[in-house]
PDB file of C-alpha atoms in Angstrom:
ATOM      1  CA  UNK P   1      70.414 -41.711  49.534  1.00  0.00           C
ATOM      2  CA  UNK P   2      72.702 -44.595  48.941  1.00  0.00           C
ATOM      3  CA  UNK P   3      75.984 -44.025  46.893  1.00  0.00           C
ATOM      4  CA  UNK P   4      74.268 -46.343  44.125  1.00  0.00           C
ATOM      5  CA  UNK P   5      71.117 -44.629  43.974  1.00  0.00           C
ATOM      6  CA  UNK P   6      72.918 -41.210  43.982  1.00  0.00           C
ATOM      7  CA  UNK P   7      74.876 -42.586  40.971  1.00  0.00           C
ATOM      8  CA  UNK P   8      72.158 -43.558  39.466  1.00  0.00           C
ATOM      9  CA  UNK P   9      70.295 -39.780  39.885  1.00  0.00           C
ATOM     10  CA  UNK P  10      73.360 -38.570  37.816  1.00  0.00           C
ATOM     11  CA  UNK P  11      73.049 -41.278  35.274  1.00  0.00           C
ATOM     12  CA  UNK P  12      69.527 -40.093  34.572  1.00  0.00           C
ATOM     13  CA  UNK P  13      71.047 -36.766  34.420  1.00  0.00           C
ATOM     14  CA  UNK P  14      73.088 -37.422  31.675  1.00  0.00           C
ATOM     15  CA  UNK P  15      70.078 -37.214  28.725  1.00  0.00           C
ATOM     16  CA  UNK P  16      69.782 -33.714  29.504  1.00  0.00           C
ATOM     17  CA  UNK P  17      72.734 -32.503  28.336  1.00  0.00           C
ATOM     18  CA  UNK P  18      73.220 -35.085  25.724  1.00  0.00           C
ATOM     19  CA  UNK P  19      71.068 -32.781  23.578  1.00  0.00           C
ATOM     20  CA  UNK P  20      71.739 -34.248  20.068  1.00  0.00           C
ATOM     21  CA  UNK P  21      71.620 -38.477  21.306  1.00  0.00           C
ATOM     22  CA  UNK P  22      75.389 -39.176  20.684  1.00  0.00           C
ATOM     23  CA  UNK P  23      75.761 -40.709  24.086  1.00  0.00           C
ATOM     24  CA  UNK P  24      78.106 -38.313  24.400  1.00  0.00           C
ATOM     25  CA  UNK P  25      78.002 -34.553  26.139  1.00  0.00           C
ATOM     26  CA  UNK P  26      80.673 -32.187  23.740  1.00  0.00           C
ATOM     27  CA  UNK P  27      80.762 -28.500  22.968  1.00  0.00           C
ATOM     28  CA  UNK P  28      77.577 -29.089  20.112  1.00  0.00           C
ATOM     29  CA  UNK P  29      75.234 -30.084  22.758  1.00  0.00           C
ATOM     30  CA  UNK P  30      75.673 -26.652  24.620  1.00  0.00           C
ATOM     31  CA  UNK P  31      75.935 -24.810  21.922  1.00  0.00           C
ATOM     32  CA  UNK P  32      72.562 -26.603  20.462  1.00  0.00           C
ATOM     33  CA  UNK P  33      71.083 -25.591  23.608  1.00  0.00           C
ATOM     34  CA  UNK P  34      71.716 -22.287  23.399  1.00  0.00           C
ATOM     35  CA  UNK P  35      70.470 -22.187  19.703  1.00  0.00           C
ATOM     36  CA  UNK P  36      67.351 -24.051  20.992  1.00  0.00           C
ATOM     37  CA  UNK P  37      66.709 -21.391  23.581  1.00  0.00           C
ATOM     38  CA  UNK P  38      67.294 -18.439  21.729  1.00  0.00           C
ATOM     39  CA  UNK P  39      64.706 -19.478  19.560  1.00  0.00           C
ATOM     40  CA  UNK P  40      62.209 -20.396  22.165  1.00  0.00           C
ATOM     41  CA  UNK P  41      62.189 -16.870  23.296  1.00  0.00           C
ATOM     42  CA  UNK P  42      62.824 -15.502  19.148  1.00  0.00           C
ATOM     43  CA  UNK P  43      65.991 -13.436  20.279  1.00  0.00           C
ATOM     44  CA  UNK P  44      68.948 -13.450  17.327  1.00  0.00           C
ATOM     45  CA  UNK P  45      72.449 -14.944  18.034  1.00  0.00           C
ATOM     46  CA  UNK P  46      73.945 -11.228  16.966  1.00  0.00           C
ATOM     47  CA  UNK P  47      72.020  -9.794  19.486  1.00  0.00           C
ATOM     48  CA  UNK P  48      74.316  -8.787  22.993  1.00  0.00           C
ATOM     49  CA  UNK P  49      71.454 -11.863  24.765  1.00  0.00           C
ATOM     50  CA  UNK P  50      72.764 -13.979  21.652  1.00  0.00           C
ATOM     51  CA  UNK P  51      76.329 -14.027  22.143  1.00  0.00           C
ATOM     52  CA  UNK P  52      75.665 -13.776  25.792  1.00  0.00           C
ATOM     53  CA  UNK P  53      74.435 -17.392  25.300  1.00  0.00           C
ATOM     54  CA  UNK P  54      77.016 -18.407  23.212  1.00  0.00           C
ATOM     55  CA  UNK P  55      79.955 -17.307  25.702  1.00  0.00           C
ATOM     56  CA  UNK P  56      78.331 -19.092  28.820  1.00  0.00           C
ATOM     57  CA  UNK P  57      77.616 -22.270  27.037  1.00  0.00           C
ATOM     58  CA  UNK P  58      81.330 -22.638  25.877  1.00  0.00           C
ATOM     59  CA  UNK P  59      82.413 -21.928  29.187  1.00  0.00           C
ATOM     60  CA  UNK P  60      80.345 -24.190  30.995  1.00  0.00           C
ATOM     61  CA  UNK P  61      81.063 -26.742  28.100  1.00  0.00           C
ATOM     62  CA  UNK P  62      84.943 -25.904  29.444  1.00  0.00           C
ATOM     63  CA  UNK P  63      83.966 -26.036  32.868  1.00  0.00           C
ATOM     64  CA  UNK P  64      81.756 -29.448  32.248  1.00  0.00           C
ATOM     65  CA  UNK P  65      85.192 -31.111  30.167  1.00  0.00           C
ATOM     66  CA  UNK P  66      87.329 -29.922  32.709  1.00  0.00           C
ATOM     67  CA  UNK P  67      85.812 -31.561  35.882  1.00  0.00           C
ATOM     68  CA  UNK P  68      84.796 -34.761  33.947  1.00  0.00           C
ATOM     69  CA  UNK P  69      86.375 -35.150  30.695  1.00  0.00           C
ATOM     70  CA  UNK P  70      88.706 -37.598  31.582  1.00  0.00           C
ATOM     71  CA  UNK P  71      90.453 -39.008  28.838  1.00  0.00           C
ATOM     72  CA  UNK P  72      90.595 -35.629  27.114  1.00  0.00           C
ATOM     73  CA  UNK P  73      89.099 -36.100  23.849  1.00  0.00           C
ATOM     74  CA  UNK P  74      87.094 -33.634  23.921  1.00  0.00           C
ATOM     75  CA  UNK P  75      83.310 -35.332  24.855  1.00  0.00           C
ATOM     76  CA  UNK P  76      81.924 -36.138  28.173  1.00  0.00           C
ATOM     77  CA  UNK P  77      80.810 -40.070  28.051  1.00  0.00           C
ATOM     78  CA  UNK P  78      77.925 -41.406  30.561  1.00  0.00           C
ATOM     79  CA  UNK P  79      80.624 -42.692  32.824  1.00  0.00           C
ATOM     80  CA  UNK P  80      82.886 -40.158  32.708  1.00  0.00           C
ATOM     81  CA  UNK P  81      79.917 -38.064  33.486  1.00  0.00           C
ATOM     82  CA  UNK P  82      78.469 -40.169  36.494  1.00  0.00           C
ATOM     83  CA  UNK P  83      82.352 -40.129  37.917  1.00  0.00           C
ATOM     84  CA  UNK P  84      82.999 -36.397  37.337  1.00  0.00           C
ATOM     85  CA  UNK P  85      79.447 -35.536  38.954  1.00  0.00           C
ATOM     86  CA  UNK P  86      80.249 -38.043  42.205  1.00  0.00           C
ATOM     87  CA  UNK P  87      83.886 -37.623  42.497  1.00  0.00           C
ATOM     88  CA  UNK P  88      84.293 -33.849  42.518  1.00  0.00           C
ATOM     89  CA  UNK P  89      80.831 -32.220  42.948  1.00  0.00           C
ATOM     90  CA  UNK P  90      78.927 -34.417  45.331  1.00  0.00           C
ATOM     91  CA  UNK P  91      80.764 -32.584  48.253  1.00  0.00           C
ATOM     92  CA  UNK P  92      80.751 -28.800  46.315  1.00  0.00           C
ATOM     93  CA  UNK P  93      77.377 -28.897  44.101  1.00  0.00           C
ATOM     94  CA  UNK P  94      78.212 -24.643  44.046  1.00  0.00           C
ATOM     95  CA  UNK P  95      81.198 -25.342  41.809  1.00  0.00           C
ATOM     96  CA  UNK P  96      78.651 -27.000  39.674  1.00  0.00           C
ATOM     97  CA  UNK P  97      76.659 -24.303  39.994  1.00  0.00           C
ATOM     98  CA  UNK P  98      79.718 -21.865  39.353  1.00  0.00           C
ATOM     99  CA  UNK P  99      80.568 -23.041  36.501  1.00  0.00           C
ATOM    100  CA  UNK P 100      76.807 -23.185  34.843  1.00  0.00           C
ATOM    101  CA  UNK P 101      76.960 -19.650  36.398  1.00  0.00           C
ATOM    102  CA  UNK P 102      77.654 -17.598  32.837  1.00  0.00           C
ATOM    103  CA  UNK P 103      75.188 -19.863  30.450  1.00  0.00           C
ATOM    104  CA  UNK P 104      72.680 -19.335  33.462  1.00  0.00           C
ATOM    105  CA  UNK P 105      73.050 -15.845  33.667  1.00  0.00           C
ATOM    106  CA  UNK P 106      72.521 -15.288  30.168  1.00  0.00           C
ATOM    107  CA  UNK P 107      70.001 -18.051  29.823  1.00  0.00           C
ATOM    108  CA  UNK P 108      68.166 -15.380  32.563  1.00  0.00           C
ATOM    109  CA  UNK P 109      68.243 -12.644  30.157  1.00  0.00           C
ATOM    110  CA  UNK P 110      66.952 -14.462  27.425  1.00  0.00           C
ATOM    111  CA  UNK P 111      64.153 -15.752  29.397  1.00  0.00           C
ATOM    112  CA  UNK P 112      63.302 -12.653  30.994  1.00  0.00           C
ATOM    113  CA  UNK P 113      60.953 -11.257  28.286  1.00  0.00           C
ATOM    114  CA  UNK P 114      59.877  -7.532  30.696  1.00  0.00           C
ATOM    115  CA  UNK P 115      63.444  -7.353  32.479  1.00  0.00           C
ATOM    116  CA  UNK P 116      61.242  -8.220  36.000  1.00  0.00           C
ATOM    117  CA  UNK P 117      62.614 -11.608  36.421  1.00  0.00           C
ATOM    118  CA  UNK P 118      61.939 -14.969  35.066  1.00  0.00           C
ATOM    119  CA  UNK P 119      58.360 -15.670  35.339  1.00  0.00           C
ATOM    120  CA  UNK P 120      57.466 -20.043  36.339  1.00  0.00           C
ATOM    121  CA  UNK P 121      55.978 -19.915  32.849  1.00  0.00           C
ATOM    122  CA  UNK P 122      59.357 -18.754  30.725  1.00  0.00           C
ATOM    123  CA  UNK P 123      61.637 -20.945  33.056  1.00  0.00           C
ATOM    124  CA  UNK P 124      58.837 -23.969  32.436  1.00  0.00           C
ATOM    125  CA  UNK P 125      59.437 -22.707  28.513  1.00  0.00           C
ATOM    126  CA  UNK P 126      62.966 -23.378  28.447  1.00  0.00           C
ATOM    127  CA  UNK P 127      63.561 -26.188  30.793  1.00  0.00           C
ATOM    128  CA  UNK P 128      61.125 -27.732  27.917  1.00  0.00           C
ATOM    129  CA  UNK P 129      63.239 -26.659  25.077  1.00  0.00           C
ATOM    130  CA  UNK P 130      66.216 -28.190  26.854  1.00  0.00           C
ATOM    131  CA  UNK P 131      64.916 -31.440  27.340  1.00  0.00           C
ATOM    132  CA  UNK P 132      62.869 -32.026  30.361  1.00  0.00           C
ATOM    133  CA  UNK P 133      60.157 -33.660  30.378  1.00  0.00           C
ATOM    134  CA  UNK P 134      56.103 -31.231  30.307  1.00  0.00           C
ATOM    135  CA  UNK P 135      55.622 -32.371  33.539  1.00  0.00           C
ATOM    136  CA  UNK P 136      59.061 -32.084  35.223  1.00  0.00           C
ATOM    137  CA  UNK P 137      59.282 -28.596  33.549  1.00  0.00           C
ATOM    138  CA  UNK P 138      55.992 -27.596  35.296  1.00  0.00           C
ATOM    139  CA  UNK P 139      57.036 -28.964  38.662  1.00  0.00           C
ATOM    140  CA  UNK P 140      60.092 -28.019  38.416  1.00  0.00           C
ATOM    141  CA  UNK P 141      59.566 -24.357  36.916  1.00  0.00           C
ATOM    142  CA  UNK P 142      57.285 -23.171  40.117  1.00  0.00           C
ATOM    143  CA  UNK P 143      59.630 -25.004  42.580  1.00  0.00           C
ATOM    144  CA  UNK P 144      62.506 -22.308  41.916  1.00  0.00           C
ATOM    145  CA  UNK P 145      60.100 -19.735  42.558  1.00  0.00           C
ATOM    146  CA  UNK P 146      60.978 -20.209  45.713  1.00  0.00           C
ATOM    147  CA  UNK P 147      59.802 -17.504  47.327  1.00  0.00           C
ATOM    148  CA  UNK P 148      56.750 -17.430  45.507  1.00  0.00           C
ATOM    149  CA  UNK P 149      56.782 -13.437  44.005  1.00  0.00           C
ATOM    150  CA  UNK P 150      55.631 -14.378  40.286  1.00  0.00           C
ATOM    151  CA  UNK P 151      59.587 -13.788  39.761  1.00  0.00           C
ATOM    152  CA  UNK P 152      62.538 -16.394  39.553  1.00  0.00           C
ATOM    153  CA  UNK P 153      65.658 -14.983  40.679  1.00  0.00           C
ATOM    154  CA  UNK P 154      69.271 -15.767  39.700  1.00  0.00           C
ATOM    155  CA  UNK P 155      70.375 -16.932  43.240  1.00  0.00           C
ATOM    156  CA  UNK P 156      67.147 -19.357  42.637  1.00  0.00           C
ATOM    157  CA  UNK P 157      67.924 -20.590  39.642  1.00  0.00           C
ATOM    158  CA  UNK P 158      71.291 -21.929  40.908  1.00  0.00           C
ATOM    159  CA  UNK P 159      70.257 -23.367  44.136  1.00  0.00           C
ATOM    160  CA  UNK P 160      67.948 -25.468  41.934  1.00  0.00           C
ATOM    161  CA  UNK P 161      69.988 -26.501  39.151  1.00  0.00           C
ATOM    162  CA  UNK P 162      72.930 -27.540  41.239  1.00  0.00           C
ATOM    163  CA  UNK P 163      70.129 -29.315  43.768  1.00  0.00           C
ATOM    164  CA  UNK P 164      68.872 -31.166  40.455  1.00  0.00           C
ATOM    165  CA  UNK P 165      72.211 -32.313  38.833  1.00  0.00           C
ATOM    166  CA  UNK P 166      74.342 -33.010  41.542  1.00  0.00           C
ATOM    167  CA  UNK P 167      73.451 -32.982  45.394  1.00  0.00           C
ATOM    168  CA  UNK P 168      72.232 -36.314  46.697  1.00  0.00           C
ATOM    169  CA  UNK P 169      68.184 -35.225  47.745  1.00  0.00           C
ATOM    170  CA  UNK P 170      65.930 -37.658  46.168  1.00  0.00           C
TER     171      UNK P 170
END
């Protein structure tokens, strides 16, 4: 994948973060994503899981802003997102997974309905709530279960997340 194709891929991922369609990624997009996940899985915001998800969303926002909010206006434009991802994350996708880890770990706890790990069906629900197209959500959720044991572990989710957003594979 050449540089232009990679930049186009990253730009297309911008919409998944811009939950409210404002043309910018900001703190509200992250808290909105947390609220949507909690509603989907019937978890209250005041519960331990709810509080962990909101804390994770804030940490994720802070990490994203630290990487991409070049002008310090507390929002990330599409160009800032593309530039931040391309310049700072292409060669180190694990860094992106690390800034997402608190949010993803809390999202896993919310989506793990029986304590045995996230099922592909729960992962698909979560992906749809977060704005992934239904057909893509079905495909991605199935692919996340790398070992085909019917449960998706944190490592599988972090690797899949990093690959989806910042690695140059098609």
